[in-house]
Short mmCIF file of N, CA and C in Angstrom, two decimals:
data_model
loop_
_atom_site.label_atom_id
_atom_site.label_comp_id
_atom_site.label_asym_id
_atom_site.label_seq_id
_atom_site.Cartn_x
_atom_site.Cartn_y
_atom_site.Cartn_z
N UNK F 1 -21.78 -11.80 16.33
CA UNK F 1 -20.96 -12.60 15.38
C UNK F 1 -21.60 -12.53 13.89
N UNK F 2 -22.88 -12.57 13.81
CA UNK F 2 -23.56 -12.66 12.51
C UNK F 2 -23.21 -11.34 11.81
N UNK F 3 -23.18 -10.12 12.38
CA UNK F 3 -22.91 -8.97 11.66
C UNK F 3 -21.47 -8.98 11.21
N UNK F 4 -20.61 -9.64 11.85
CA UNK F 4 -19.22 -9.64 11.33
C UNK F 4 -19.08 -10.54 10.22
N UNK F 5 -19.68 -11.66 10.47
CA UNK F 5 -19.79 -12.72 9.22
C UNK F 5 -20.34 -12.13 7.93
N UNK F 6 -21.42 -11.31 8.05
CA UNK F 6 -22.21 -10.69 7.01
C UNK F 6 -21.31 -9.68 6.28
N UNK F 7 -20.50 -8.80 7.18
CA UNK F 7 -19.63 -7.71 6.69
C UNK F 7 -18.44 -8.41 5.94
N UNK F 8 -17.99 -9.53 6.23
CA UNK F 8 -16.70 -10.06 5.70
C UNK F 8 -17.10 -10.70 4.39
N UNK F 9 -16.53 -10.32 3.32
CA UNK F 9 -16.67 -11.09 2.18
C UNK F 9 -17.99 -10.66 1.34
N UNK F 10 -18.81 -9.82 1.88
CA UNK F 10 -20.01 -9.50 1.25
C UNK F 10 -19.84 -8.17 0.83
N UNK F 11 -20.03 -7.98 -0.63
CA UNK F 11 -19.82 -6.57 -1.17
C UNK F 11 -21.27 -6.08 -1.21
N UNK F 12 -21.36 -4.78 -0.66
CA UNK F 12 -22.73 -4.11 -0.49
C UNK F 12 -23.30 -3.86 -1.78
N UNK F 13 -24.69 -3.90 -1.85
CA UNK F 13 -25.50 -3.50 -3.03
C UNK F 13 -24.95 -2.02 -3.67
N UNK F 14 -24.63 -1.90 -4.83
CA UNK F 14 -24.11 -0.77 -5.34
C UNK F 14 -25.16 -0.04 -6.31
N UNK F 15 -25.17 1.19 -6.24
CA UNK F 15 -26.05 1.91 -7.32
C UNK F 15 -25.28 1.70 -8.66
N UNK F 16 -26.03 1.95 -9.74
CA UNK F 16 -25.41 1.78 -11.07
C UNK F 16 -24.38 2.67 -11.26
N UNK F 17 -24.54 3.88 -10.89
CA UNK F 17 -23.35 4.87 -10.97
C UNK F 17 -22.17 4.37 -10.14
N UNK F 18 -22.33 3.97 -8.99
CA UNK F 18 -21.13 3.49 -8.25
C UNK F 18 -20.43 2.30 -8.93
N UNK F 19 -21.35 1.26 -9.35
CA UNK F 19 -20.75 0.14 -10.14
C UNK F 19 -20.19 0.50 -11.26
N UNK F 20 -20.56 1.59 -12.14
CA UNK F 20 -19.73 1.97 -13.43
C UNK F 20 -18.53 2.57 -12.76
N UNK F 21 -18.53 3.51 -11.70
CA UNK F 21 -17.21 4.02 -11.24
C UNK F 21 -16.25 3.08 -11.00
N UNK F 22 -16.71 2.08 -10.09
CA UNK F 22 -15.86 0.90 -9.75
C UNK F 22 -15.14 0.28 -10.88
N UNK F 23 -15.91 -0.13 -11.80
CA UNK F 23 -15.47 -0.70 -12.95
C UNK F 23 -14.47 0.13 -13.66
N UNK F 24 -14.85 1.44 -14.05
CA UNK F 24 -13.94 2.37 -14.54
C UNK F 24 -12.58 2.60 -13.91
N UNK F 25 -12.68 2.60 -12.69
CA UNK F 25 -11.46 2.97 -11.89
C UNK F 25 -10.44 1.79 -12.00
N UNK F 26 -11.07 0.53 -11.68
CA UNK F 26 -10.17 -0.66 -11.74
C UNK F 26 -9.65 -0.91 -13.18
N UNK F 27 -10.47 -0.75 -14.19
CA UNK F 27 -10.01 -0.94 -15.53
C UNK F 27 -8.90 0.12 -15.92
N UNK F 28 -9.04 1.26 -15.41
CA UNK F 28 -8.06 2.34 -15.60
C UNK F 28 -6.57 1.98 -15.07
N UNK F 29 -6.61 1.21 -14.02
CA UNK F 29 -5.34 0.81 -13.45
C UNK F 29 -4.79 -0.62 -14.22
N UNK F 30 -5.79 -1.60 -14.47
CA UNK F 30 -5.36 -2.72 -15.09
C UNK F 30 -5.08 -2.60 -16.67
N UNK F 31 -5.45 -1.54 -17.24
CA UNK F 31 -5.40 -1.38 -18.61
C UNK F 31 -3.83 -1.58 -18.99
N UNK F 32 -3.65 -2.24 -20.07
CA UNK F 32 -2.20 -2.46 -20.65
C UNK F 32 -1.92 -1.57 -21.83
N UNK F 33 -2.74 -0.63 -22.15
CA UNK F 33 -2.61 0.01 -23.42
C UNK F 33 -1.97 1.46 -22.94
N UNK F 34 -1.74 1.65 -21.63
CA UNK F 34 -1.03 2.87 -21.15
C UNK F 34 -0.12 2.63 -20.11
N UNK F 35 0.42 3.66 -19.74
CA UNK F 35 1.37 3.44 -18.46
C UNK F 35 0.73 3.39 -17.15
N UNK F 36 1.26 2.88 -16.17
CA UNK F 36 0.62 2.77 -14.83
C UNK F 36 0.25 4.22 -14.25
N UNK F 37 1.11 5.17 -14.51
CA UNK F 37 0.93 6.60 -14.07
C UNK F 37 -0.39 7.05 -14.85
N UNK F 38 -0.47 6.83 -16.10
CA UNK F 38 -1.74 7.23 -16.79
C UNK F 38 -3.00 6.60 -16.26
N UNK F 39 -2.74 5.41 -15.80
CA UNK F 39 -3.94 4.70 -15.17
C UNK F 39 -4.28 5.39 -13.92
N UNK F 40 -3.36 5.68 -13.14
CA UNK F 40 -3.64 6.31 -11.90
C UNK F 40 -4.31 7.65 -12.12
N UNK F 41 -3.89 8.31 -13.20
CA UNK F 41 -4.51 9.66 -13.45
C UNK F 41 -5.96 9.46 -13.86
N UNK F 42 -6.18 8.29 -14.70
CA UNK F 42 -7.59 8.12 -15.08
C UNK F 42 -8.34 7.77 -13.87
N UNK F 43 -8.00 6.77 -12.91
CA UNK F 43 -8.54 6.44 -11.73
C UNK F 43 -8.89 7.66 -11.02
N UNK F 44 -8.05 8.64 -10.86
CA UNK F 44 -8.27 9.82 -10.18
C UNK F 44 -9.35 10.62 -10.71
N UNK F 45 -9.35 10.76 -12.08
CA UNK F 45 -10.48 11.29 -12.97
C UNK F 45 -11.88 10.86 -12.52
N UNK F 46 -11.85 9.38 -12.41
CA UNK F 46 -13.18 8.70 -12.30
C UNK F 46 -13.78 9.26 -10.74
N UNK F 47 -12.63 9.29 -9.81
CA UNK F 47 -12.99 9.57 -8.47
C UNK F 47 -13.50 10.94 -8.31
N UNK F 48 -12.73 11.85 -9.06
CA UNK F 48 -13.12 13.27 -9.14
C UNK F 48 -14.55 13.51 -9.81
N UNK F 49 -14.93 12.53 -10.81
CA UNK F 49 -16.22 12.67 -11.41
C UNK F 49 -17.31 12.23 -10.39
N UNK F 50 -17.00 11.27 -9.72
CA UNK F 50 -18.04 10.77 -8.66
C UNK F 50 -18.19 11.83 -7.69
N UNK F 51 -17.17 12.49 -7.25
CA UNK F 51 -17.22 13.63 -6.17
C UNK F 51 -18.06 14.65 -6.86
N UNK F 52 -17.81 15.04 -8.07
CA UNK F 52 -18.49 16.17 -8.56
C UNK F 52 -20.00 15.86 -8.85
N UNK F 53 -20.23 14.62 -9.27
CA UNK F 53 -21.77 14.28 -9.72
C UNK F 53 -22.50 13.83 -8.36
N UNK F 54 -21.88 13.17 -7.38
CA UNK F 54 -22.58 12.58 -6.28
C UNK F 54 -22.25 13.17 -4.95
N UNK F 55 -21.24 14.04 -4.91
CA UNK F 55 -20.62 14.69 -3.80
C UNK F 55 -19.85 13.82 -2.82
N UNK F 56 -19.55 14.10 -1.49
CA UNK F 56 -18.81 13.35 -0.51
C UNK F 56 -19.32 11.99 -0.32
N UNK F 57 -20.70 11.87 -0.22
CA UNK F 57 -21.46 10.66 0.18
C UNK F 57 -21.15 9.60 -1.17
N UNK F 58 -21.19 10.16 -2.36
CA UNK F 58 -21.00 9.10 -3.45
C UNK F 58 -19.53 8.69 -3.39
N UNK F 59 -18.70 9.60 -3.12
CA UNK F 59 -17.06 9.21 -2.98
C UNK F 59 -16.86 8.26 -1.84
N UNK F 60 -17.64 8.39 -0.78
CA UNK F 60 -17.39 7.40 0.35
C UNK F 60 -17.98 6.07 -0.18
N UNK F 61 -19.07 6.09 -0.92
CA UNK F 61 -19.77 4.82 -1.59
C UNK F 61 -18.74 4.09 -2.36
N UNK F 62 -17.98 4.97 -3.21
CA UNK F 62 -17.10 4.38 -4.01
C UNK F 62 -15.91 3.65 -3.39
N UNK F 63 -15.40 4.41 -2.40
CA UNK F 63 -14.22 3.92 -1.48
C UNK F 63 -14.77 2.54 -0.77
N UNK F 64 -15.88 2.69 -0.21
CA UNK F 64 -16.49 1.36 0.47
C UNK F 64 -16.66 0.33 -0.55
N UNK F 65 -17.11 0.54 -1.63
CA UNK F 65 -17.34 -0.54 -2.67
C UNK F 65 -15.97 -1.18 -2.98
N UNK F 66 -15.10 -0.24 -3.27
CA UNK F 66 -13.72 -0.72 -3.73
C UNK F 66 -12.91 -1.58 -2.54
N UNK F 67 -13.22 -1.13 -1.23
CA UNK F 67 -12.62 -1.75 -0.14
C UNK F 67 -13.20 -3.06 0.08
N UNK F 68 -14.53 -3.06 0.02
CA UNK F 68 -15.22 -4.31 0.17
C UNK F 68 -14.72 -5.47 -0.76
N UNK F 69 -14.82 -4.98 -2.00
CA UNK F 69 -14.46 -5.83 -3.23
C UNK F 69 -12.96 -6.45 -2.91
N UNK F 70 -12.06 -5.46 -2.51
CA UNK F 70 -10.79 -5.95 -2.25
C UNK F 70 -10.63 -6.95 -1.22
N UNK F 71 -11.40 -6.62 -0.09
CA UNK F 71 -11.50 -7.48 1.02
C UNK F 71 -11.96 -9.00 0.71
N UNK F 72 -12.96 -9.14 -0.16
CA UNK F 72 -13.68 -10.21 -0.50
C UNK F 72 -12.43 -11.00 -1.43
N UNK F 73 -11.74 -10.37 -2.24
CA UNK F 73 -10.77 -11.03 -2.98
C UNK F 73 -9.57 -11.49 -2.13
N UNK F 74 -9.18 -10.67 -1.04
CA UNK F 74 -8.24 -11.22 -0.10
C UNK F 74 -8.70 -12.37 0.60
N UNK F 75 -9.88 -12.48 1.08
CA UNK F 75 -10.51 -13.68 1.74
C UNK F 75 -10.39 -14.74 0.78
N UNK F 76 -10.85 -14.66 -0.33
CA UNK F 76 -10.75 -15.74 -1.26
C UNK F 76 -9.32 -16.35 -1.38
N UNK F 77 -8.47 -15.48 -1.47
CA UNK F 77 -6.99 -15.97 -1.99
C UNK F 77 -6.48 -16.64 -0.53
N UNK F 78 -6.84 -15.92 0.54
CA UNK F 78 -6.36 -16.50 1.91
C UNK F 78 -6.85 -17.97 2.13
N UNK F 79 -8.08 -18.04 1.75
CA UNK F 79 -8.71 -19.37 1.76
C UNK F 79 -8.07 -20.31 0.95
N UNK F 80 -7.76 -20.00 -0.19
CA UNK F 80 -7.19 -20.85 -1.27
C UNK F 80 -5.69 -21.34 -0.63
N UNK F 81 -5.06 -20.40 0.14
CA UNK F 81 -3.78 -20.68 0.76
C UNK F 81 -3.54 -21.00 2.18
N UNK F 82 -4.88 -21.26 2.76
CA UNK F 82 -4.93 -21.77 4.03
C UNK F 82 -4.47 -20.81 5.14
N UNK F 83 -4.63 -19.48 4.70
CA UNK F 83 -4.26 -18.42 5.71
C UNK F 83 -5.50 -17.67 6.40
N UNK F 84 -5.37 -16.97 7.25
CA UNK F 84 -6.43 -16.04 7.73
C UNK F 84 -6.37 -14.71 7.00
N UNK F 85 -7.55 -14.34 6.57
CA UNK F 85 -7.72 -13.10 5.61
C UNK F 85 -6.97 -11.85 6.24
N UNK F 86 -6.98 -11.69 7.68
CA UNK F 86 -6.25 -10.77 8.18
C UNK F 86 -4.93 -10.82 7.95
N UNK F 87 -4.36 -12.08 8.08
CA UNK F 87 -2.89 -12.21 7.91
C UNK F 87 -2.52 -11.97 6.47
N UNK F 88 -3.32 -12.33 5.54
CA UNK F 88 -3.11 -12.08 4.20
C UNK F 88 -3.04 -10.76 3.83
N UNK F 89 -3.98 -9.97 4.46
CA UNK F 89 -3.91 -8.35 4.18
C UNK F 89 -2.70 -7.85 4.72
N UNK F 90 -2.37 -8.27 5.97
CA UNK F 90 -0.96 -7.85 6.57
C UNK F 90 0.15 -7.96 5.67
N UNK F 91 0.13 -9.20 5.15
CA UNK F 91 1.41 -9.55 4.14
C UNK F 91 1.18 -8.46 2.91
N UNK F 92 0.13 -8.40 2.37
CA UNK F 92 -0.13 -7.61 1.19
C UNK F 92 0.11 -6.26 1.28
N UNK F 93 -0.16 -5.71 2.51
CA UNK F 93 -0.08 -4.17 2.71
C UNK F 93 1.20 -3.80 3.68
N UNK F 94 2.14 -4.81 3.62
CA UNK F 94 3.31 -4.35 4.56
C UNK F 94 4.03 -3.08 4.01
N UNK F 95 4.50 -2.29 4.94
CA UNK F 95 5.14 -1.01 4.60
C UNK F 95 6.44 -1.36 3.86
#
């Protein structure tokens, strides 16, 4: 149970390179000075840069960091709304 509690809502320690890549990818999508499609392209460029610089393991670290941070945000939002995090995720990612 402790491992599950530790895994939920806890963002793993990130290398400086991964932290910079996470920030760049998120800001690329959120930036309002270009279109959403351009933001996706820029985020893809960030991911490609991580792959080129750090290889597949670096790309895995980036994905895990982004997923962990998203999960933490979903848990916080679910708690604020009296929902289970898993239910909030199901609602958020409905097909």
